[in-house]
PDB file of C-alpha atoms in Angstrom:
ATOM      1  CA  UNK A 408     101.455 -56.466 -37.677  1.00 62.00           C
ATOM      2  CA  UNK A 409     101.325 -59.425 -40.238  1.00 66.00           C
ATOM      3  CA  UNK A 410      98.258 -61.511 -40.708  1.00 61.00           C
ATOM      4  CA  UNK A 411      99.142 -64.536 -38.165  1.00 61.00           C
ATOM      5  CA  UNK A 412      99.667 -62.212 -35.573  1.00 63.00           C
ATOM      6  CA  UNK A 413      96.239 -60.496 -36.336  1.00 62.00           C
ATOM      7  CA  UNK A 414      94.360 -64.141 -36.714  1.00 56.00           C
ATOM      8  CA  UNK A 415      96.041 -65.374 -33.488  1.00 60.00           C
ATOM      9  CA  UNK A 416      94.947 -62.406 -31.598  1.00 62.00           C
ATOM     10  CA  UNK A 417      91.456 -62.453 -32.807  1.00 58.00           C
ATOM     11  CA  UNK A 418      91.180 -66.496 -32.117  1.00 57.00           C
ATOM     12  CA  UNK A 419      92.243 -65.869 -28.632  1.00 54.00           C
ATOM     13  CA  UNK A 420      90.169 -62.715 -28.116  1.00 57.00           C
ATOM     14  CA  UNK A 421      87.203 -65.030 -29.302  1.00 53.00           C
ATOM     15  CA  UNK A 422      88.346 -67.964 -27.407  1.00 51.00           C
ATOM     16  CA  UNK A 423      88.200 -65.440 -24.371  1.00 47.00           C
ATOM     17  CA  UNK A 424      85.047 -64.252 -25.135  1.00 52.00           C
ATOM     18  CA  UNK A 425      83.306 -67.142 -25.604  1.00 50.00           C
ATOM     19  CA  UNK A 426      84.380 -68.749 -21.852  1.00 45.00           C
ATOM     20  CA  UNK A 427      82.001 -66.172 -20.757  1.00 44.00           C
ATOM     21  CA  UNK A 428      79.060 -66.540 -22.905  1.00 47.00           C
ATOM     22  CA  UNK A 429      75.628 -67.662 -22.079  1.00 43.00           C
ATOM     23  CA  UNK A 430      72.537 -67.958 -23.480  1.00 48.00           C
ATOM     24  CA  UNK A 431      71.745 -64.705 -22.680  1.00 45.00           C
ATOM     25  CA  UNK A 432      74.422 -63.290 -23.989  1.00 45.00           C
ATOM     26  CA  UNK A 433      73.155 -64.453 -27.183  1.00 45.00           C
ATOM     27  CA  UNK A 434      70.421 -62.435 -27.580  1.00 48.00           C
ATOM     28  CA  UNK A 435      70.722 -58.897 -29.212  1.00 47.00           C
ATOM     29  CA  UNK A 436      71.455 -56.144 -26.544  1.00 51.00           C
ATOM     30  CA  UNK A 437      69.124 -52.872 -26.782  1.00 57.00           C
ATOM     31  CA  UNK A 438      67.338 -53.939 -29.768  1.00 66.00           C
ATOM     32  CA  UNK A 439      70.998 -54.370 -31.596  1.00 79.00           C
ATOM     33  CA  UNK A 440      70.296 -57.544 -34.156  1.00 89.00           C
ATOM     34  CA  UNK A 441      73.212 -58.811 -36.468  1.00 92.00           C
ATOM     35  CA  UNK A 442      73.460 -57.855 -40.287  1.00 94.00           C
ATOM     36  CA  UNK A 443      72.265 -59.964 -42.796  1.00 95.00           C
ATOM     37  CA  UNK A 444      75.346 -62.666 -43.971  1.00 97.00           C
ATOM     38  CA  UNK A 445      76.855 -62.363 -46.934  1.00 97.00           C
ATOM     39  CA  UNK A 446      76.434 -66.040 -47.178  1.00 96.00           C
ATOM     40  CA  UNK A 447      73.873 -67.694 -45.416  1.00 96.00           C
ATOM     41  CA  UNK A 448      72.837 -71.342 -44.554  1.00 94.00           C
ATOM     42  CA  UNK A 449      75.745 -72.768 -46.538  1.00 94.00           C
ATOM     43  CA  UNK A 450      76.140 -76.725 -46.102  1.00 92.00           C
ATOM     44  CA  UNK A 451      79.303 -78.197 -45.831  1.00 86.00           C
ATOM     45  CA  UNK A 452      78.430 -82.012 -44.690  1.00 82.00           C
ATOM     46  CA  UNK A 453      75.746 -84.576 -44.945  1.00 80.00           C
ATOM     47  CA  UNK A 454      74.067 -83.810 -41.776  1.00 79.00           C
ATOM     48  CA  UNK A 455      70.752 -81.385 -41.954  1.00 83.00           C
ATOM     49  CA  UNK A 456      72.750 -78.714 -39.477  1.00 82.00           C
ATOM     50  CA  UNK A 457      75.915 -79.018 -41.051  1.00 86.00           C
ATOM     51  CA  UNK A 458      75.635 -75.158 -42.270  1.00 91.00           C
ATOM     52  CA  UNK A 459      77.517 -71.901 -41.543  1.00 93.00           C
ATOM     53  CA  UNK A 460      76.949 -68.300 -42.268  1.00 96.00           C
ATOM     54  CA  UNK A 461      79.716 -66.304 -43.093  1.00 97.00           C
ATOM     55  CA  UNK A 462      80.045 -61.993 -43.304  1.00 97.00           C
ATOM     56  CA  UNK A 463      83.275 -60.731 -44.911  1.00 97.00           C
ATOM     57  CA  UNK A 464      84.616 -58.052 -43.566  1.00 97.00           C
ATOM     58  CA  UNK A 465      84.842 -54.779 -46.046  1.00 95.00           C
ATOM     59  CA  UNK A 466      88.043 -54.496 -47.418  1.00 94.00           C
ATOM     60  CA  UNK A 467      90.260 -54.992 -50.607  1.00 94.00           C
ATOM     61  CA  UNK A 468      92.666 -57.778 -49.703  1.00 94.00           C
ATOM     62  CA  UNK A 469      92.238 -60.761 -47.777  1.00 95.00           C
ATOM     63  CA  UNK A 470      91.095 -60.699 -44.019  1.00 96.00           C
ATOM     64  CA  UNK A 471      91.544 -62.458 -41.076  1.00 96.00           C
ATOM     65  CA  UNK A 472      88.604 -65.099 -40.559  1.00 96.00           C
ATOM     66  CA  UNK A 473      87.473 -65.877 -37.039  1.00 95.00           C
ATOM     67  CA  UNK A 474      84.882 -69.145 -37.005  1.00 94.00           C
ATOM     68  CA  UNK A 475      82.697 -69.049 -34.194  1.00 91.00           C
ATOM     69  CA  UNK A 476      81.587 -72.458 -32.949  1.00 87.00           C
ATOM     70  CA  UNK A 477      78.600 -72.672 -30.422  1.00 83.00           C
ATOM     71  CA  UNK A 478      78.379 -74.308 -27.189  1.00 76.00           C
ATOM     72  CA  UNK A 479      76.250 -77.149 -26.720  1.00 70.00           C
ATOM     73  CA  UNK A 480      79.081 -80.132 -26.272  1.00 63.00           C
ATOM     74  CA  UNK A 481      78.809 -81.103 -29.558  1.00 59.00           C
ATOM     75  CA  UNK A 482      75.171 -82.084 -29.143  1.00 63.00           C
ATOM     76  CA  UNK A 483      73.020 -78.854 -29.144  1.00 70.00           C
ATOM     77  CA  UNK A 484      73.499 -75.107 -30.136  1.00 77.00           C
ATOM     78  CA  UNK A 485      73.681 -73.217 -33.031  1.00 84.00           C
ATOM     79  CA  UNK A 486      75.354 -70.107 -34.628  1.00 88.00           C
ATOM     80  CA  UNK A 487      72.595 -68.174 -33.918  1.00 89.00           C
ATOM     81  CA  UNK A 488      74.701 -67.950 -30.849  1.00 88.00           C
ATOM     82  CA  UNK A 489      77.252 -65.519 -32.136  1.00 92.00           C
ATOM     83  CA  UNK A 490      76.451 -62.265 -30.351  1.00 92.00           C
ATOM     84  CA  UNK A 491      75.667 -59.170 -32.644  1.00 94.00           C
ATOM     85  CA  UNK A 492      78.188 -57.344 -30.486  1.00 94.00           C
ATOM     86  CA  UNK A 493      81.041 -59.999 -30.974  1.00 93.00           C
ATOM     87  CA  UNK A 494      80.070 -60.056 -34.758  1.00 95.00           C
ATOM     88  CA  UNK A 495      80.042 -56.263 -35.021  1.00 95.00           C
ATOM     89  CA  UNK A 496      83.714 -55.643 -33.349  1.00 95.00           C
ATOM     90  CA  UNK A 497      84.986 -58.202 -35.479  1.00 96.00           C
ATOM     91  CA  UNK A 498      83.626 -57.104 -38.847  1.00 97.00           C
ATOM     92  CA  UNK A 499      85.108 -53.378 -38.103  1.00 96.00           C
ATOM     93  CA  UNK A 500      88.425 -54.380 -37.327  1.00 96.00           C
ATOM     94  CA  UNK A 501      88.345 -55.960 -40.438  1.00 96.00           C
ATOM     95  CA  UNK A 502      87.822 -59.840 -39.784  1.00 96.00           C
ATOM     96  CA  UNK A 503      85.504 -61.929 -41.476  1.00 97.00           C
ATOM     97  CA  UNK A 504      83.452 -64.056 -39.505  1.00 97.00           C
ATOM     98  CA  UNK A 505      81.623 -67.439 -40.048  1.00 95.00           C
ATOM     99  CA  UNK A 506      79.702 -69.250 -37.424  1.00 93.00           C
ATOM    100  CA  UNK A 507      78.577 -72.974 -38.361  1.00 91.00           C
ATOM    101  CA  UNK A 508      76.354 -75.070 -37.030  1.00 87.00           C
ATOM    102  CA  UNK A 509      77.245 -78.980 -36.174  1.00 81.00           C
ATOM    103  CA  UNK A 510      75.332 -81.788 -34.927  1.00 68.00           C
ATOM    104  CA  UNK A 511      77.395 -83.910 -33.081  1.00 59.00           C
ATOM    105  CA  UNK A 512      81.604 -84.534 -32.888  1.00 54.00           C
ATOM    106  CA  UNK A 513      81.900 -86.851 -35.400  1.00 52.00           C
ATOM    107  CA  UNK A 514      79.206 -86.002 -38.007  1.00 48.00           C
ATOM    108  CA  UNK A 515      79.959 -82.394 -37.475  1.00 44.00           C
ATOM    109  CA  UNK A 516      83.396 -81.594 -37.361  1.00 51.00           C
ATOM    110  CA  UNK A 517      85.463 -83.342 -39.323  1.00 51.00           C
ATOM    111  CA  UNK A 518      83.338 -82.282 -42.583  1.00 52.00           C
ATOM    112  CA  UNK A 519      83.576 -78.220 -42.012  1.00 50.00           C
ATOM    113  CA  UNK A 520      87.569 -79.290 -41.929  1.00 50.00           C
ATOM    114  CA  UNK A 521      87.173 -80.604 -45.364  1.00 52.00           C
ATOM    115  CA  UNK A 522      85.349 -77.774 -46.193  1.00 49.00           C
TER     116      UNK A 522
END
């Protein structure tokens, strides 16, 4: 399987996955909490929450990345939303994962594209 298959399978397994999330489903199941990024709180724009965290999945070559984006409309959230289960699949199929932060459409966006 070559590496676009792989990233467009994982973007629509998150895509999926994320539908069904709720606040909730945020929070760590049975005590199960999310390892520590490899990089955390990294800015990529001028606003305060313009940051992401990103874990890279163990392995040699490159990996698929999946970037989680919370709910909120673009007005409220954060990446603390990425469930630790979600996270954890991920990481051992080998994807990396980020999960940024934004504050609003306009301020938020467009800079983690320039990123």
């Amino acid at each position: 399987m070559n590496a676009v298959a792989i990233v467009s399978r994982a973007a629509l397994a998150l895509l999926v996955c994320t539908q069904f999330l709720t606040p909730a489903d945020a929070q760590p199941r049975g005590g199960r909490t999310k390892p520590a990024p490899d990089l955390a709180d990294v800015s990529y724009g001028p606003n305060k929450r313009n940051v992401l965290d990103l874990w890279r999945a163990k392995s040699q070559r490159p990996t698929p990345l999946v970037v989680f984006i919370h709910g909120g409309g673009f007005h409220g959230g954060s990446k603390e939303a990425l469930s630790p289960v979600l996270l954890e699949d991920l990481l051992a199929q080998g994807i990396s994962v980020t999960a940024i932060t934004i504050g609003s459409l306009l301020r938020g966006c467009i800079p983690v594209l320039r990123w």
